[in-house]
Tab-separated table of C-alpha atoms in Angstrom:
chain	number	residue	atom	x	y	z
A	234	UNK	CA	-0.200	-0.178	-0.005
A	235	UNK	CA	1.610	3.076	-0.807
A	236	UNK	CA	2.313	6.160	1.682
A	237	UNK	CA	0.736	9.413	1.715
A	238	UNK	CA	2.841	12.466	1.723
A	239	UNK	CA	1.744	15.936	2.130
A	240	UNK	CA	4.275	17.519	4.478
A	241	UNK	CA	7.877	16.999	3.362
A	242	UNK	CA	9.179	18.305	6.584
A	243	UNK	CA	10.094	16.062	9.779
A	244	UNK	CA	6.939	13.754	10.421
A	245	UNK	CA	6.876	10.521	12.383
A	246	UNK	CA	7.290	7.094	11.449
A	247	UNK	CA	3.554	5.577	11.494
A	248	UNK	CA	2.896	2.151	10.044
A	249	UNK	CA	-0.720	1.006	10.474
A	250	UNK	CA	-1.655	-3.035	10.646
A	251	UNK	CA	-5.047	-3.848	9.251
A	252	UNK	CA	-6.730	-7.019	8.321
A	253	UNK	CA	-5.753	-8.893	5.290
A	254	UNK	CA	-8.499	-10.015	2.673
A	255	UNK	CA	-9.365	-13.138	1.067
A	256	UNK	CA	-6.041	-13.212	-0.851
A	257	UNK	CA	-3.946	-12.410	2.117
A	258	UNK	CA	-2.851	-9.168	0.670
A	259	UNK	CA	-5.499	-6.543	-0.061
A	260	UNK	CA	-7.777	-4.711	2.686
A	261	UNK	CA	-10.026	-7.191	3.901
A	262	UNK	CA	-13.474	-6.295	6.236
A	263	UNK	CA	-12.749	-4.748	9.336
A	264	UNK	CA	-14.844	-1.917	10.098
A	265	UNK	CA	-12.290	-0.267	12.465
A	266	UNK	CA	-9.269	-0.821	10.516
A	267	UNK	CA	-10.945	1.336	7.794
A	268	UNK	CA	-11.921	3.725	10.277
A	269	UNK	CA	-8.227	4.525	11.097
A	270	UNK	CA	-6.852	4.110	7.866
A	271	UNK	CA	-9.397	7.529	7.128
A	272	UNK	CA	-8.050	9.067	9.920
A	273	UNK	CA	-4.503	8.870	8.857
A	274	UNK	CA	-5.481	9.690	5.427
A	275	UNK	CA	-7.505	12.679	6.695
A	276	UNK	CA	-4.683	13.697	8.832
A	277	UNK	CA	-2.339	14.265	5.728
A	278	UNK	CA	0.507	12.692	7.320
A	279	UNK	CA	3.034	9.957	5.635
A	280	UNK	CA	1.960	6.642	6.722
A	281	UNK	CA	2.428	2.876	5.607
A	282	UNK	CA	-0.203	0.444	5.593
A	283	UNK	CA	0.320	-3.213	6.155
A	284	UNK	CA	-2.008	-5.947	5.691
A	285	UNK	CA	-2.229	-9.041	8.065
A	286	UNK	CA	-3.141	-12.379	6.996
A	287	UNK	CA	-4.854	-13.723	10.053
A	288	UNK	CA	-4.722	-17.103	8.724
A	289	UNK	CA	-0.754	-16.911	9.116
A	290	UNK	CA	0.546	-14.238	10.636
A	291	UNK	CA	4.281	-13.359	9.499
A	292	UNK	CA	7.096	-14.302	12.337
A	293	UNK	CA	8.139	-10.745	12.910
A	294	UNK	CA	4.705	-9.725	13.784
A	295	UNK	CA	4.515	-12.285	16.574
A	296	UNK	CA	7.173	-10.700	18.253
A	297	UNK	CA	5.925	-7.385	17.487
A	298	UNK	CA	2.157	-7.955	18.652
A	299	UNK	CA	2.020	-11.143	20.128
A	300	UNK	CA	-1.933	-12.033	20.268
A	301	UNK	CA	-2.949	-9.210	19.136
A	302	UNK	CA	-5.681	-8.917	16.014
A	303	UNK	CA	-5.445	-5.453	13.587
A	304	UNK	CA	-6.003	-2.616	13.817
A	305	UNK	CA	-2.881	-1.833	15.492
A	306	UNK	CA	-0.407	0.809	15.360
A	307	UNK	CA	3.181	1.843	15.364
A	308	UNK	CA	4.049	5.149	16.100
A	309	UNK	CA	7.885	6.108	16.386
A	310	UNK	CA	8.548	2.698	16.843
A	311	UNK	CA	5.710	2.373	19.970
A	312	UNK	CA	3.031	0.093	19.538
A	313	UNK	CA	-0.679	0.972	20.210
A	314	UNK	CA	-3.373	-1.327	20.063
A	315	UNK	CA	-6.609	0.049	21.552
A	316	UNK	CA	-8.731	1.429	18.884
A	317	UNK	CA	-10.692	4.426	20.854
A	318	UNK	CA	-7.154	5.647	22.267
A	319	UNK	CA	-5.714	5.386	18.969
A	320	UNK	CA	-7.911	7.692	17.589
A	321	UNK	CA	-7.647	10.064	20.571
A	322	UNK	CA	-3.968	9.857	20.241
A	323	UNK	CA	-4.037	10.412	16.755
A	324	UNK	CA	-6.023	13.353	16.820
A	325	UNK	CA	-4.069	14.815	19.884
A	326	UNK	CA	-0.518	14.363	18.753
A	327	UNK	CA	-1.218	15.089	15.332
A	328	UNK	CA	-2.346	18.407	16.109
A	329	UNK	CA	-2.351	20.993	14.081
A	330	UNK	CA	-3.476	18.707	11.513
A	331	UNK	CA	-4.074	19.136	7.940
A	332	UNK	CA	-7.468	20.067	9.644
A	333	UNK	CA	-8.931	18.643	12.767
A	334	UNK	CA	-11.740	16.216	12.618
A	335	UNK	CA	-13.500	16.318	15.638
A	336	UNK	CA	-16.842	17.358	16.001
A	337	UNK	CA	-17.947	20.948	16.091
A	338	UNK	CA	-21.574	19.977	17.018
A	339	UNK	CA	-22.585	17.760	19.340
A	340	UNK	CA	-24.608	14.515	18.033
A	341	UNK	CA	-27.817	15.731	19.823
A	342	UNK	CA	-28.704	19.404	19.443
A	343	UNK	CA	-31.922	21.364	19.284
A	344	UNK	CA	-33.558	22.271	15.760
A	345	UNK	CA	-36.075	25.511	15.935
A	346	UNK	CA	-38.800	25.011	13.531
A	347	UNK	CA	-40.370	28.453	12.828
A	348	UNK	CA	-43.671	27.370	11.687
A	349	UNK	CA	-44.700	25.866	14.877
A	350	UNK	CA	-42.490	28.227	17.079
A	351	UNK	CA	-41.219	25.237	19.038
A	352	UNK	CA	-38.047	22.999	19.211
A	353	UNK	CA	-37.268	19.621	17.874
A	354	UNK	CA	-34.541	17.492	19.570
A	355	UNK	CA	-32.706	15.611	16.893
A	356	UNK	CA	-30.031	12.856	17.766
A	357	UNK	CA	-28.089	10.543	15.837
A	358	UNK	CA	-30.156	7.526	15.821
A	359	UNK	CA	-28.975	5.112	18.847
A	360	UNK	CA	-27.881	1.915	17.125
A	361	UNK	CA	-26.142	4.109	14.751
A	362	UNK	CA	-24.089	5.862	17.248
A	363	UNK	CA	-23.678	2.553	19.284
A	364	UNK	CA	-21.846	1.120	16.370
A	365	UNK	CA	-19.046	3.744	16.678
A	366	UNK	CA	-18.001	1.194	19.522
A	367	UNK	CA	-16.211	-1.953	18.701
A	368	UNK	CA	-18.074	-3.809	21.360
A	369	UNK	CA	-21.146	-3.646	19.592
A	370	UNK	CA	-22.572	-6.646	17.663
A	371	UNK	CA	-25.181	-4.642	15.437
A	372	UNK	CA	-24.069	-5.848	12.187
A	373	UNK	CA	-24.010	-9.288	13.044
A	374	UNK	CA	-27.463	-8.930	14.530
A	375	UNK	CA	-28.596	-7.075	11.217
A	376	UNK	CA	-27.740	-9.845	9.064
A	377	UNK	CA	-28.678	-12.480	10.970
A	378	UNK	CA	-32.092	-11.408	11.999
A	379	UNK	CA	-35.333	-12.698	10.098
A	380	UNK	CA	-36.656	-10.526	7.322
A	381	UNK	CA	-39.438	-8.933	8.698
A	382	UNK	CA	-37.493	-7.904	11.827
A	383	UNK	CA	-34.171	-6.860	10.077
A	384	UNK	CA	-36.399	-4.477	7.948
A	385	UNK	CA	-38.236	-2.959	10.724
A	386	UNK	CA	-35.390	-2.198	12.563
A	387	UNK	CA	-33.121	-0.687	9.616
A	388	UNK	CA	-36.032	0.920	8.491
A	389	UNK	CA	-36.756	2.888	11.940
A	390	UNK	CA	-33.127	3.651	12.145
A	391	UNK	CA	-32.104	4.797	8.408
A	392	UNK	CA	-35.320	7.072	8.866
A	393	UNK	CA	-34.012	8.435	12.202
A	394	UNK	CA	-30.484	8.840	10.265
A	395	UNK	CA	-32.411	10.824	7.358
A	396	UNK	CA	-34.202	12.967	9.690
A	397	UNK	CA	-30.531	13.633	11.319
A	398	UNK	CA	-29.272	14.605	8.147
A	399	UNK	CA	-32.298	16.543	6.764
A	400	UNK	CA	-32.493	19.045	9.401
A	401	UNK	CA	-30.308	21.821	9.251
A	402	UNK	CA	-27.218	22.041	11.892
A	403	UNK	CA	-27.648	25.232	13.898
A	404	UNK	CA	-24.841	27.089	11.731
A	405	UNK	CA	-27.018	26.862	8.788
A	406	UNK	CA	-29.859	28.494	10.028
A	407	UNK	CA	-30.018	32.648	9.876
A	408	UNK	CA	-31.687	33.665	12.723
A	409	UNK	CA	-32.422	37.263	11.348
A	410	UNK	CA	-33.617	35.499	8.112
A	411	UNK	CA	-37.660	35.414	7.957
A	412	UNK	CA	-36.963	32.649	5.603
A	413	UNK	CA	-37.188	29.094	6.807
A	414	UNK	CA	-34.476	26.255	6.190
A	415	UNK	CA	-35.979	23.301	5.642
A	416	UNK	CA	-33.638	21.027	4.567
A	417	UNK	CA	-29.700	20.892	5.137
A	418	UNK	CA	-27.198	20.839	2.380
A	419	UNK	CA	-24.185	19.702	4.691
A	420	UNK	CA	-22.487	16.853	2.888
A	421	UNK	CA	-21.334	14.614	6.308
A	422	UNK	CA	-22.591	14.342	9.597
A	423	UNK	CA	-21.042	17.622	11.062
A	424	UNK	CA	-20.705	19.809	8.054
A	425	UNK	CA	-19.089	19.664	5.156
A	426	UNK	CA	-16.206	18.105	6.021
A	427	UNK	CA	-15.659	14.570	7.182
A	428	UNK	CA	-14.941	14.064	11.133
A	429	UNK	CA	-14.110	11.659	13.299
A	430	UNK	CA	-17.482	10.412	13.500
A	431	UNK	CA	-18.057	9.848	9.684
A	432	UNK	CA	-14.467	7.603	10.149
A	433	UNK	CA	-16.284	5.589	12.281
A	434	UNK	CA	-20.110	5.269	11.009
A	435	UNK	CA	-19.625	5.444	7.397
A	436	UNK	CA	-17.724	1.831	7.464
A	437	UNK	CA	-20.577	0.042	9.247
A	438	UNK	CA	-22.826	1.786	7.053
A	439	UNK	CA	-21.193	0.312	3.929
A	440	UNK	CA	-21.215	-3.075	5.611
A	441	UNK	CA	-25.239	-2.919	6.249
A	442	UNK	CA	-25.605	-2.060	2.757
A	443	UNK	CA	-23.903	-4.803	1.224
A	444	UNK	CA	-24.653	-7.454	3.481
A	445	UNK	CA	-28.255	-6.527	4.222
A	446	UNK	CA	-28.609	-6.422	-0.159
A	447	UNK	CA	-26.498	-9.696	-0.702
A	448	UNK	CA	-28.523	-12.062	2.261
A	449	UNK	CA	-31.889	-10.140	3.276
A	450	UNK	CA	-32.717	-8.355	0.064
A	451	UNK	CA	-33.050	-4.659	1.750
A	452	UNK	CA	-32.001	-1.630	0.412
A	453	UNK	CA	-32.041	1.855	1.468
A	454	UNK	CA	-35.316	3.338	0.496
A	455	UNK	CA	-34.596	5.631	-1.887
A	456	UNK	CA	-37.119	8.403	-0.519
A	457	UNK	CA	-34.564	8.645	2.266
A	458	UNK	CA	-32.723	11.219	-0.150
A	459	UNK	CA	-30.577	12.357	2.968
A	460	UNK	CA	-29.345	9.050	3.721
A	461	UNK	CA	-28.336	8.578	-0.035
A	462	UNK	CA	-26.656	11.957	-0.525
A	463	UNK	CA	-24.467	11.189	2.756
A	464	UNK	CA	-23.333	7.843	1.360
A	465	UNK	CA	-22.769	9.535	-2.423
A	466	UNK	CA	-20.633	11.980	-1.099
A	467	UNK	CA	-18.938	9.861	0.934
A	468	UNK	CA	-18.088	7.579	-1.924
A	469	UNK	CA	-16.887	10.319	-3.807
A	470	UNK	CA	-14.062	10.835	-1.629
A	471	UNK	CA	-10.704	9.104	-1.981
A	472	UNK	CA	-10.629	8.731	2.194
A	473	UNK	CA	-13.582	6.420	2.010
A	474	UNK	CA	-13.978	4.766	-1.520
A	475	UNK	CA	-10.304	4.193	-1.612
A	476	UNK	CA	-10.328	2.704	1.959
A	477	UNK	CA	-13.162	0.193	1.655
A	478	UNK	CA	-12.924	-3.601	1.702
A	479	UNK	CA	-14.050	-5.217	-1.848
A	480	UNK	CA	-17.973	-5.802	-1.757
A	481	UNK	CA	-16.888	-9.681	-2.015
A	482	UNK	CA	-14.885	-9.142	1.314
A	483	UNK	CA	-17.904	-7.960	3.219
A	484	UNK	CA	-20.291	-10.734	1.667
A	485	UNK	CA	-18.043	-13.523	2.542
A	486	UNK	CA	-17.650	-12.113	6.039
A	487	UNK	CA	-21.590	-12.582	6.973
A	488	UNK	CA	-22.072	-15.776	4.721
A	489	UNK	CA	-21.840	-18.057	7.939
A	490	UNK	CA	-24.043	-15.546	9.993
A	491	UNK	CA	-26.832	-15.574	7.201
A	492	UNK	CA	-26.695	-19.327	6.687
A	493	UNK	CA	-26.914	-19.901	10.493
A	494	UNK	CA	-29.829	-17.924	10.856
A	495	UNK	CA	-31.899	-18.636	7.418
């Protein structure tokens, strides 16, 4: 995997280890690996990516990170293995970065509706927010659920995500204007820039989109235009599209789960 170089000055030595795919070389299906790959790419620093074949780890990795599964990171020869701590470390250490990927808004805020004169509380859907953390097993649950249960659960959460993405962020609203901003035009969760929340959420959404279609014939409804806008904007960015595993990697991962629950 080629390195990314944006700053010719002194930079830390960074090597990211991610799960290898079916061929033992290309990127495998691991949303947490992809998340860190995206973070480093967005930071605009030089880094190397090494894929790890989980069926036969190289001898040198047994000494470097015995018993540790990807993703893990070597930063200036120091091994870091905790996914969430790595994210925080990179945001704090690579500062000032090319741009910060921290959230500017909370994932929950109140949107004023001039027509009704009241506020509506908008939150990133619970299930999607929980999927930002490694211990969540929602992906396996989604693929393993019955068709009716899967569709009801996913439609509910996608609808909440669509509502969240449709509602204008506070900075999109001009309090002095008489015109009501009804639909947000932002590209991502927190605005027009990819943030850490997007790095965590988008890989999971991509997996659900592919696995649910393959094994449960479920597709995100076209009327959920904000969700599709979000996905299209993401696929248009190299930081996301070039770090995604191949569709067959995702399908292969959840084949056994779908078979057991069918």
